[in-house]
C-alpha positions as a printed NumPy array, in Angstrom:
array([[ 10.187, -14.929,  77.385],
       [ 12.731, -15.464,  74.639],
       [ 12.795, -13.471,  71.396],
       [ 11.817, -16.648,  69.532],
       [  8.714, -17.299,  71.678],
       [  7.574, -13.667,  71.567],
       [  8.052, -13.397,  67.818],
       [  6.389, -16.758,  67.142],
       [  3.356, -15.807,  69.239],
       [  2.754, -12.572,  67.348],
       [  3.535, -14.08 ,  63.926],
       [  0.856, -16.722,  64.5  ],
       [ -1.567, -14.208,  66.046],
       [ -1.167, -11.948,  63.015],
       [ -1.976, -14.837,  60.653],
       [ -4.996, -15.89 ,  62.731],
       [ -6.379, -12.356,  62.717],
       [ -5.89 , -12.209,  58.942],
       [ -8.144, -15.29 ,  58.758],
       [-10.744, -13.544,  60.921],
       [-10.673, -10.434,  58.757],
       [-10.818, -12.343,  55.47 ],
       [-13.711, -14.456,  56.771],
       [-15.536, -11.273,  57.728],
       [-14.869,  -9.791,  54.305],
       [-16.212, -12.94 ,  52.639],
       [-19.418, -12.715,  54.685],
       [-19.824,  -9.022,  53.934],
       [-18.881,  -8.815,  50.262],
       [-19.553, -12.294,  48.841],
       [-22.481, -13.677,  50.79 ],
       [-23.747, -10.201,  51.7  ],
       [-25.072, -11.584,  54.987],
       [-23.392,  -9.424,  57.639],
       [-20.652,  -6.91 ,  58.174],
       [-20.104,  -7.766,  61.848],
       [-17.184, -10.023,  60.9  ],
       [-15.344,  -7.114,  59.297],
       [-15.996,  -4.892,  62.294],
       [-14.805,  -7.467,  64.819],
       [-12.142,  -9.209,  62.707],
       [-10.85 ,  -5.914,  61.361],
       [-10.566,  -4.405,  64.822],
       [ -8.749,  -7.389,  66.269],
       [ -6.498,  -7.633,  63.218],
       [ -5.627,  -3.934,  63.397],
       [ -4.663,  -4.201,  67.06 ],
       [ -2.532,  -7.336,  66.538],
       [ -0.949,  -5.779,  63.418],
       [  0.276,  -2.818,  65.472],
       [  1.571,  -5.16 ,  68.195],
       [  3.384,  -7.252,  65.568],
       [  5.065,  -4.139,  64.171],
       [  6.365,  -3.284,  67.656],
       [  7.6  ,  -6.856,  68.164],
       [  9.403,  -6.897,  64.786],
       [ 11.209,  -3.682,  65.698],
       [ 12.063,  -4.827,  69.236],
       [ 13.272,  -8.3  ,  68.271],
       [ 14.977,  -7.101,  65.096],
       [ 17.008,  -4.424,  66.844],
       [ 17.856,  -6.636,  69.815],
       [ 18.939,  -9.555,  67.648],
       [ 20.843,  -7.297,  65.19 ],
       [ 18.784,  -8.045,  62.114],
       [ 19.86 ,  -6.238,  58.99 ],
       [ 17.634,  -3.575,  57.486],
       [ 16.466,  -6.046,  54.823],
       [ 15.183,  -8.566,  57.362],
       [ 13.561,  -5.788,  59.413],
       [ 11.744,  -4.433,  56.368],
       [ 10.678,  -7.918,  55.277],
       [  9.298,  -8.515,  58.772],
       [  7.235,  -5.353,  58.553],
       [  6.055,  -6.123,  55.007],
       [  5.108,  -9.681,  56.031],
       [  2.329,  -8.235,  58.193],
       [  0.73 ,  -6.541,  55.192],
       [  0.466,  -9.701,  53.073],
       [ -2.125, -12.192,  54.386],
       [ -0.5  , -15.083,  56.27 ],
       [  3.051, -14.032,  55.276],
       [  4.162, -13.699,  58.906],
       [  4.274, -17.505,  59.204],
       [  6.733, -18.171,  56.35 ],
       [  8.733, -15.119,  57.456],
       [  8.932, -16.51 ,  60.997],
       [  9.975, -19.943,  59.693],
       [ 12.674, -18.466,  57.441],
       [ 13.943, -16.166,  60.195],
       [ 14.05 , -19.061,  62.637],
       [ 15.91 , -21.295,  60.15 ],
       [ 18.428, -18.5  ,  59.568],
       [ 19.133, -18.471,  63.312],
       [ 17.99 , -14.857,  63.656],
       [ 15.735, -15.761,  66.604],
       [ 18.254, -17.929,  68.448],
       [ 19.551, -17.273,  71.92 ],
       [ 18.526, -14.779,  74.52 ],
       [ 17.893, -11.092,  74.097],
       [ 20.893,  -9.413,  72.476],
       [ 20.151,  -6.255,  74.456],
       [ 19.075,  -8.078,  77.623],
       [ 20.773,  -7.776,  81.02 ],
       [ 23.555, -10.159,  79.987],
       [ 23.71 ,  -8.901,  76.408],
       [ 25.691,  -6.251,  74.605],
       [ 25.714,  -2.609,  75.622],
       [ 23.192,  -0.587,  73.633],
       [ 24.459,   2.048,  71.226],
       [ 22.289,   4.84 ,  69.972],
       [ 18.86 ,   5.975,  71.12 ],
       [ 16.844,   3.191,  69.439],
       [ 18.991,   0.418,  70.924],
       [ 18.811,   2.13 ,  74.329],
       [ 15.017,   2.246,  74.105],
       [ 14.855,  -1.425,  73.096],
       [ 17.297,  -2.403,  75.87 ],
       [ 15.154,  -0.569,  78.405],
       [ 12.03 ,  -2.351,  77.101],
       [ 13.708,  -5.753,  77.344],
       [ 15.078,  -5.058,  80.831],
       [ 11.76 ,  -3.626,  82.114],
       [  9.255,  -5.847,  80.3  ],
       [  6.222,  -5.18 ,  82.519],
       [  6.453,  -1.409,  82.266],
       [  7.41 ,  -1.56 ,  78.586],
       [  4.475,  -3.865,  77.791],
       [  2.119,  -1.515,  79.613],
       [  3.427,   1.508,  77.74 ],
       [  3.418,  -0.475,  74.478],
       [ -0.234,  -1.416,  74.962],
       [ -1.098,   2.227,  75.678],
       [  0.752,   3.342,  72.517],
       [ -1.043,   0.707,  70.432],
       [ -4.406,   1.733,  71.934],
       [ -3.745,   5.416,  71.182],
       [ -2.698,   4.678,  67.575],
       [ -5.577,   2.218,  67.154],
       [ -8.065,   4.741,  68.55 ],
       [ -6.756,   7.406,  66.183],
       [ -7.236,   5.042,  63.273],
       [-10.777,   4.245,  64.429],
       [-11.575,   7.959,  64.528],
       [-10.243,   8.389,  60.984],
       [-12.391,   5.439,  59.907],
       [-11.895,   2.526,  57.536],
       [-10.3  ,   2.996,  54.134],
       [-12.661,   4.44 ,  51.587],
       [-15.123,   5.896,  54.078]])
């Protein structure tokens, strides 16, 4: 999978889960019919949000994004539907072009973060498994803490 395909998938998934969450919030707070949409949509959105954050970091470091683009990628997940225009702008800027910068045929990693990203890119199955476990652990911790304001 190329950086462009991976990033596009999670940018779209993040926007879709925003729609689920906002629909659930509408049903709960405006129509006052049910809160199940917030529970389900919020849970799915939270999980995809954490995955998107990992993908922004992985792709951004591999493709040598500047700190500004990395931060904008992370902030785009906080604003509803902003991951789509961010993905379009990043794609137009050529920041998603080509193969993995830290892949097997890419540049040699420098520093611990680049080494970690290079390992993840070169061992995608194991890295994805560990990434899912990390997201589940963080997500579970957030579920234990509870929703904001509770």
